């Protein structure tokens, strides 16, 4: 039997290439929603919404802060941003009857889409939030790449499979 996922035990966020851990609240990861096209016509009963291989809608990453701070303004500048998000998940290992840990690392690169300063209320967090439009996303689980999407370089890899290699070859990009 597979391990049973329990929860995220720890989380850290770094500007890419730095060891300066950002003291954030929650991270809202992007939704991976494929773009689709409706197919209909002769020999088809009705319509079929087919995903476009490797093409995804907007990838918004949200970074929540407890208060308004300098780091939130660094991420709000118009410059290209890179972040490395690291976490540790706990899982129940059914074969050993013990809790095990699994590492996750997420590399995100993109541009600021805005900074919501939140609310100033006495004895409360502000709810300040940065929004980043990700153009590059790579996810590692226990050091193994499980997903990579590079929108400007026509790269989409899922569990090691390069799903756009034939398209890049046809376009003269590979």
mmCIF file of N, CA, C and O in Angstrom, residues 25-91:
data_model
loop_
_atom_site.group_PDB
_atom_site.id
_atom_site.type_symbol
_atom_site.label_atom_id
_atom_site.label_comp_id
_atom_site.label_asym_id
_atom_site.label_seq_id
_atom_site.Cartn_x
_atom_site.Cartn_y
_atom_site.Cartn_z
ATOM 1 N N UNK A 25 3.237 34.314 5.129
ATOM 2 C CA UNK A 25 2.147 33.506 5.657
ATOM 3 C C UNK A 25 1.958 32.334 4.719
ATOM 4 O O UNK A 25 2.862 31.534 4.513
ATOM 5 N N UNK A 26 0.824 32.261 4.092
ATOM 6 C CA UNK A 26 0.514 31.163 3.179
ATOM 7 C C UNK A 26 0.956 31.483 1.759
ATOM 8 O O UNK A 26 1.043 32.648 1.364
ATOM 9 N N UNK A 27 1.189 30.418 0.988
ATOM 10 C CA UNK A 27 1.474 30.528 -0.444
ATOM 11 C C UNK A 27 0.309 29.871 -1.173
ATOM 12 O O UNK A 27 -0.026 28.717 -0.898
ATOM 13 N N UNK A 28 -0.324 30.594 -2.082
ATOM 14 C CA UNK A 28 -1.380 30.018 -2.906
ATOM 15 C C UNK A 28 -0.756 29.666 -4.249
ATOM 16 O O UNK A 28 -0.326 30.545 -4.999
ATOM 17 N N UNK A 29 -0.695 28.379 -4.518
ATOM 18 C CA UNK A 29 -0.066 27.905 -5.750
ATOM 19 C C UNK A 29 -1.004 28.072 -6.943
ATOM 20 O O UNK A 29 -2.227 28.115 -6.782
ATOM 21 N N UNK A 30 -0.437 28.152 -8.156
ATOM 22 C CA UNK A 30 -1.267 28.324 -9.351
ATOM 23 C C UNK A 30 -2.135 27.092 -9.632
ATOM 24 O O UNK A 30 -1.794 25.974 -9.254
ATOM 25 N N UNK A 31 -3.246 27.313 -10.297
ATOM 26 C CA UNK A 31 -4.081 26.233 -10.824
ATOM 27 C C UNK A 31 -3.532 25.844 -12.184
ATOM 28 O O UNK A 31 -3.280 26.710 -13.021
ATOM 29 N N UNK A 32 -3.350 24.551 -12.404
ATOM 30 C CA UNK A 32 -2.879 24.072 -13.705
ATOM 31 C C UNK A 32 -4.094 23.711 -14.546
ATOM 32 O O UNK A 32 -4.543 22.568 -14.566
ATOM 33 N N UNK A 33 -4.639 24.700 -15.231
ATOM 34 C CA UNK A 33 -5.835 24.527 -16.037
ATOM 35 C C UNK A 33 -5.466 24.579 -17.512
ATOM 36 O O UNK A 33 -5.106 25.635 -18.036
ATOM 37 N N UNK A 34 -5.519 23.424 -18.201
ATOM 38 C CA UNK A 34 -5.169 23.424 -19.623
ATOM 39 C C UNK A 34 -6.145 24.283 -20.439
ATOM 40 O O UNK A 34 -7.341 24.346 -20.131
ATOM 41 N N UNK A 35 -5.594 24.936 -21.460
ATOM 42 C CA UNK A 35 -6.459 25.616 -22.417
ATOM 43 C C UNK A 35 -7.162 24.542 -23.242
ATOM 44 O O UNK A 35 -6.595 23.478 -23.503
ATOM 45 N N UNK A 36 -8.384 24.798 -23.642
ATOM 46 C CA UNK A 36 -9.146 23.817 -24.401
ATOM 47 C C UNK A 36 -9.713 24.447 -25.665
ATOM 48 O O UNK A 36 -9.811 25.662 -25.790
ATOM 49 N N UNK A 37 -10.089 23.577 -26.599
ATOM 50 C CA UNK A 37 -10.752 23.996 -27.824
ATOM 51 C C UNK A 37 -11.902 23.029 -28.055
ATOM 52 O O UNK A 37 -11.750 21.820 -27.882
ATOM 53 N N UNK A 38 -13.037 23.560 -28.428
ATOM 54 C CA UNK A 38 -14.216 22.728 -28.640
ATOM 55 C C UNK A 38 -14.190 22.139 -30.043
ATOM 56 O O UNK A 38 -14.051 22.856 -31.034
ATOM 57 N N UNK A 39 -14.327 20.820 -30.090
ATOM 58 C CA UNK A 39 -14.335 20.092 -31.350
ATOM 59 C C UNK A 39 -15.766 19.613 -31.605
ATOM 60 O O UNK A 39 -16.397 19.026 -30.728
ATOM 61 N N UNK A 40 -16.261 19.881 -32.798
ATOM 62 C CA UNK A 40 -17.592 19.396 -33.178
ATOM 63 C C UNK A 40 -17.611 19.225 -34.693
ATOM 64 O O UNK A 40 -16.764 19.743 -35.397
ATOM 65 N N UNK A 41 -18.582 18.490 -35.161
ATOM 66 C CA UNK A 41 -18.706 18.316 -36.606
ATOM 67 C C UNK A 41 -19.072 16.893 -36.969
ATOM 68 O O UNK A 41 -19.497 16.102 -36.123
ATOM 69 N N UNK A 42 -18.885 16.556 -38.252
ATOM 70 C CA UNK A 42 -19.234 15.236 -38.763
ATOM 71 C C UNK A 42 -18.501 14.155 -37.982
ATOM 72 O O UNK A 42 -17.352 14.318 -37.596
ATOM 73 N N UNK A 43 -19.188 13.069 -37.712
ATOM 74 C CA UNK A 43 -18.663 11.890 -37.011
ATOM 75 C C UNK A 43 -18.443 12.111 -35.525
ATOM 76 O O UNK A 43 -17.815 11.295 -34.872
ATOM 77 N N UNK A 44 -18.938 13.221 -34.987
ATOM 78 C CA UNK A 44 -18.805 13.501 -33.556
ATOM 79 C C UNK A 44 -20.201 13.764 -32.996
ATOM 80 O O UNK A 44 -20.944 14.601 -33.525
ATOM 81 N N UNK A 45 -20.552 13.043 -31.947
ATOM 82 C CA UNK A 45 -21.843 13.276 -31.292
ATOM 83 C C UNK A 45 -21.714 14.474 -30.361
ATOM 84 O O UNK A 45 -21.129 14.390 -29.287
ATOM 85 N N UNK A 46 -22.197 15.604 -30.782
ATOM 86 C CA UNK A 46 -22.148 16.811 -29.956
ATOM 87 C C UNK A 46 -20.795 17.490 -30.007
ATOM 88 O O UNK A 46 -20.212 17.653 -31.067
ATOM 89 N N UNK A 47 -20.301 17.852 -28.834
ATOM 90 C CA UNK A 47 -19.043 18.577 -28.731
ATOM 91 C C UNK A 47 -18.104 17.884 -27.756
ATOM 92 O O UNK A 47 -18.550 17.213 -26.822
ATOM 93 N N UNK A 48 -16.820 18.095 -27.979
ATOM 94 C CA UNK A 48 -15.784 17.607 -27.071
ATOM 95 C C UNK A 48 -14.844 18.783 -26.800
ATOM 96 O O UNK A 48 -14.340 19.404 -27.734
ATOM 97 N N UNK A 49 -14.621 19.096 -25.535
ATOM 98 C CA UNK A 49 -13.665 20.131 -25.143
ATOM 99 C C UNK A 49 -12.303 19.469 -24.968
ATOM 100 O O UNK A 49 -12.051 18.811 -23.955
ATOM 101 N N UNK A 50 -11.421 19.615 -25.960
ATOM 102 C CA UNK A 50 -10.124 18.964 -25.929
ATOM 103 C C UNK A 50 -9.045 19.903 -25.390
ATOM 104 O O UNK A 50 -8.923 21.039 -25.855
ATOM 105 N N UNK A 51 -8.242 19.421 -24.423
ATOM 106 C CA UNK A 51 -7.134 20.241 -23.929
ATOM 107 C C UNK A 51 -6.062 20.400 -25.001
ATOM 108 O O UNK A 51 -5.813 19.479 -25.778
ATOM 109 N N UNK A 52 -5.448 21.563 -25.045
ATOM 110 C CA UNK A 52 -4.324 21.821 -25.938
ATOM 111 C C UNK A 52 -3.061 21.383 -25.215
ATOM 112 O O UNK A 52 -2.718 21.932 -24.169
ATOM 113 N N UNK A 53 -2.384 20.405 -25.744
ATOM 114 C CA UNK A 53 -1.216 19.784 -25.111
ATOM 115 C C UNK A 53 -0.187 20.831 -24.701
ATOM 116 O O UNK A 53 0.311 21.599 -25.514
ATOM 117 N N UNK A 54 0.126 20.859 -23.392
ATOM 118 C CA UNK A 54 1.170 21.735 -22.873
ATOM 119 C C UNK A 54 0.782 23.189 -22.688
ATOM 120 O O UNK A 54 1.571 23.977 -22.175
ATOM 121 N N UNK A 55 -0.419 23.567 -23.091
ATOM 122 C CA UNK A 55 -0.858 24.961 -22.970
ATOM 123 C C UNK A 55 -1.736 25.123 -21.732
ATOM 124 O O UNK A 55 -2.709 24.393 -21.560
ATOM 125 N N UNK A 56 -1.376 26.088 -20.890
ATOM 126 C CA UNK A 56 -2.112 26.332 -19.649
ATOM 127 C C UNK A 56 -2.534 27.782 -19.575
ATOM 128 O O UNK A 56 -1.890 28.668 -20.139
ATOM 129 N N UNK A 57 -3.621 28.005 -18.859
ATOM 130 C CA UNK A 57 -4.089 29.360 -18.631
ATOM 131 C C UNK A 57 -3.133 30.115 -17.718
ATOM 132 O O UNK A 57 -2.061 29.624 -17.356
ATOM 133 N N UNK A 58 -3.531 31.300 -17.316
ATOM 134 C CA UNK A 58 -2.736 32.142 -16.431
ATOM 135 C C UNK A 58 -2.349 31.376 -15.166
ATOM 136 O O UNK A 58 -3.170 30.671 -14.584
ATOM 137 N N UNK A 59 -1.092 31.491 -14.765
ATOM 138 C CA UNK A 59 -0.598 30.826 -13.557
ATOM 139 C C UNK A 59 -0.313 31.889 -12.504
ATOM 140 O O UNK A 59 0.756 32.501 -12.505
ATOM 141 N N UNK A 60 -1.259 32.118 -11.630
ATOM 142 C CA UNK A 60 -1.103 33.115 -10.578
ATOM 143 C C UNK A 60 -0.660 32.470 -9.272
ATOM 144 O O UNK A 60 -1.274 31.520 -8.804
ATOM 145 N N UNK A 61 0.404 33.027 -8.705
ATOM 146 C CA UNK A 61 0.910 32.597 -7.417
ATOM 147 C C UNK A 61 0.622 33.707 -6.416
ATOM 148 O O UNK A 61 0.924 34.874 -6.685
ATOM 149 N N UNK A 62 0.036 33.365 -5.280
ATOM 150 C CA UNK A 62 -0.261 34.346 -4.240
ATOM 151 C C UNK A 62 0.645 34.153 -3.041
ATOM 152 O O UNK A 62 0.875 33.029 -2.596
ATOM 153 N N UNK A 63 1.167 35.257 -2.528
ATOM 154 C CA UNK A 63 2.024 35.218 -1.349
ATOM 155 C C UNK A 63 1.392 36.104 -0.290
ATOM 156 O O UNK A 63 1.294 37.320 -0.460
ATOM 157 N N UNK A 64 0.941 35.486 0.787
ATOM 158 C CA UNK A 64 0.301 36.220 1.884
ATOM 159 C C UNK A 64 1.348 36.605 2.925
ATOM 160 O O UNK A 64 2.229 35.808 3.256
ATOM 161 N N UNK A 65 1.228 37.815 3.439
ATOM 162 C CA UNK A 65 2.128 38.325 4.472
ATOM 163 C C UNK A 65 1.316 38.649 5.718
ATOM 164 O O UNK A 65 0.137 38.979 5.628
ATOM 165 N N UNK A 66 1.956 38.588 6.852
ATOM 166 C CA UNK A 66 1.269 38.950 8.100
ATOM 167 C C UNK A 66 1.122 40.467 8.224
ATOM 168 O O UNK A 66 0.165 40.964 8.791
ATOM 169 N N UNK A 67 2.138 41.190 7.697
ATOM 170 C CA UNK A 67 2.114 42.656 7.754
ATOM 171 C C UNK A 67 2.682 43.215 6.459
ATOM 172 O O UNK A 67 3.291 42.490 5.667
ATOM 173 N N UNK A 68 2.531 44.481 6.249
ATOM 174 C CA UNK A 68 3.170 45.169 5.129
ATOM 175 C C UNK A 68 4.663 45.241 5.453
ATOM 176 O O UNK A 68 5.039 45.651 6.550
ATOM 177 N N UNK A 69 5.511 44.806 4.505
ATOM 178 C CA UNK A 69 6.945 44.812 4.778
ATOM 179 C C UNK A 69 7.740 45.050 3.502
ATOM 180 O O UNK A 69 7.194 45.035 2.405
ATOM 181 N N UNK A 70 9.048 45.244 3.671
ATOM 182 C CA UNK A 70 9.926 45.548 2.551
ATOM 183 C C UNK A 70 9.926 44.429 1.502
ATOM 184 O O UNK A 70 9.936 44.705 0.299
ATOM 185 N N UNK A 71 9.917 43.165 1.950
ATOM 186 C CA UNK A 71 9.935 42.047 1.005
ATOM 187 C C UNK A 71 8.722 42.066 0.076
ATOM 188 O O UNK A 71 8.826 41.711 -1.094
ATOM 189 N N UNK A 72 7.573 42.478 0.589
ATOM 190 C CA UNK A 72 6.380 42.528 -0.266
ATOM 191 C C UNK A 72 6.547 43.571 -1.370
ATOM 192 O O UNK A 72 6.079 43.371 -2.490
ATOM 193 N N UNK A 73 7.259 44.668 -1.076
ATOM 194 C CA UNK A 73 7.500 45.677 -2.104
ATOM 195 C C UNK A 73 8.582 45.230 -3.086
ATOM 196 O O UNK A 73 8.522 45.566 -4.265
ATOM 197 N N UNK A 74 9.579 44.448 -2.604
ATOM 198 C CA UNK A 74 10.573 43.890 -3.523
ATOM 199 C C UNK A 74 9.885 43.037 -4.586
ATOM 200 O O UNK A 74 10.223 43.087 -5.764
ATOM 201 N N UNK A 75 8.900 42.229 -4.169
ATOM 202 C CA UNK A 75 8.183 41.365 -5.116
ATOM 203 C C UNK A 75 7.186 42.143 -5.979
ATOM 204 O O UNK A 75 6.730 41.635 -6.996
ATOM 205 N N UNK A 76 6.838 43.360 -5.570
ATOM 206 C CA UNK A 76 5.883 44.166 -6.338
ATOM 207 C C UNK A 76 6.555 44.975 -7.443
ATOM 208 O O UNK A 76 5.870 45.515 -8.312
ATOM 209 N N UNK A 77 7.882 45.041 -7.450
ATOM 210 C CA UNK A 77 8.566 45.817 -8.486
ATOM 211 C C UNK A 77 8.333 45.144 -9.846
ATOM 212 O O UNK A 77 8.044 43.946 -9.913
ATOM 213 N N UNK A 78 8.487 45.898 -10.941
ATOM 214 C CA UNK A 78 8.192 45.334 -12.272
ATOM 215 C C UNK A 78 9.254 44.370 -12.788
ATOM 216 O O UNK A 78 9.090 43.780 -13.847
ATOM 217 N N UNK A 79 10.326 44.162 -12.045
ATOM 218 C CA UNK A 79 11.387 43.271 -12.489
ATOM 219 C C UNK A 79 10.959 41.812 -12.406
ATOM 220 O O UNK A 79 10.141 41.425 -11.575
ATOM 221 N N UNK A 80 11.587 41.002 -13.248
ATOM 222 C CA UNK A 80 11.377 39.553 -13.258
ATOM 223 C C UNK A 80 11.749 38.986 -11.893
ATOM 224 O O UNK A 80 12.749 39.367 -11.312
ATOM 225 N N UNK A 81 10.943 38.062 -11.379
ATOM 226 C CA UNK A 81 11.147 37.474 -10.055
ATOM 227 C C UNK A 81 11.373 35.978 -10.151
ATOM 228 O O UNK A 81 10.771 35.307 -10.971
ATOM 229 N N UNK A 82 12.201 35.466 -9.269
ATOM 230 C CA UNK A 82 12.384 34.032 -9.124
ATOM 231 C C UNK A 82 12.266 33.670 -7.653
ATOM 232 O O UNK A 82 12.854 34.333 -6.802
ATOM 233 N N UNK A 83 11.498 32.638 -7.359
ATOM 234 C CA UNK A 83 11.318 32.180 -5.982
ATOM 235 C C UNK A 83 11.564 30.685 -5.904
ATOM 236 O O UNK A 83 11.282 29.950 -6.855
ATOM 237 N N UNK A 84 12.067 30.252 -4.765
ATOM 238 C CA UNK A 84 12.207 28.836 -4.480
ATOM 239 C C UNK A 84 11.405 28.561 -3.209
ATOM 240 O O UNK A 84 11.670 29.151 -2.167
ATOM 241 N N UNK A 85 10.419 27.697 -3.343
ATOM 242 C CA UNK A 85 9.542 27.347 -2.227
ATOM 243 C C UNK A 85 9.902 25.923 -1.828
ATOM 244 O O UNK A 85 9.929 25.026 -2.675
ATOM 245 N N UNK A 86 10.192 25.726 -0.551
ATOM 246 C CA UNK A 86 10.563 24.395 -0.065
ATOM 247 C C UNK A 86 9.621 23.989 1.056
ATOM 248 O O UNK A 86 9.223 24.819 1.871
ATOM 249 N N UNK A 87 9.286 22.714 1.060
ATOM 250 C CA UNK A 87 8.401 22.214 2.101
ATOM 251 C C UNK A 87 8.719 20.781 2.469
ATOM 252 O O UNK A 87 9.462 20.089 1.770
ATOM 253 N N UNK A 88 8.147 20.357 3.576
ATOM 254 C CA UNK A 88 8.293 18.981 4.032
ATOM 255 C C UNK A 88 6.908 18.454 4.386
ATOM 256 O O UNK A 88 6.232 19.006 5.256
ATOM 257 N N UNK A 89 6.492 17.409 3.661
ATOM 258 C CA UNK A 89 5.220 16.755 3.925
ATOM 259 C C UNK A 89 5.443 15.554 4.831
ATOM 260 O O UNK A 89 6.437 14.842 4.682
ATOM 261 N N UNK A 90 4.526 15.311 5.737
ATOM 262 C CA UNK A 90 4.576 14.064 6.496
ATOM 263 C C UNK A 90 3.573 13.095 5.881
ATOM 264 O O UNK A 90 2.523 13.489 5.377
ATOM 265 N N UNK A 91 3.978 11.822 5.895
ATOM 266 C CA UNK A 91 3.151 10.751 5.357
ATOM 267 C C UNK A 91 3.224 9.567 6.305
ATOM 268 O O UNK A 91 4.255 9.351 6.956
#
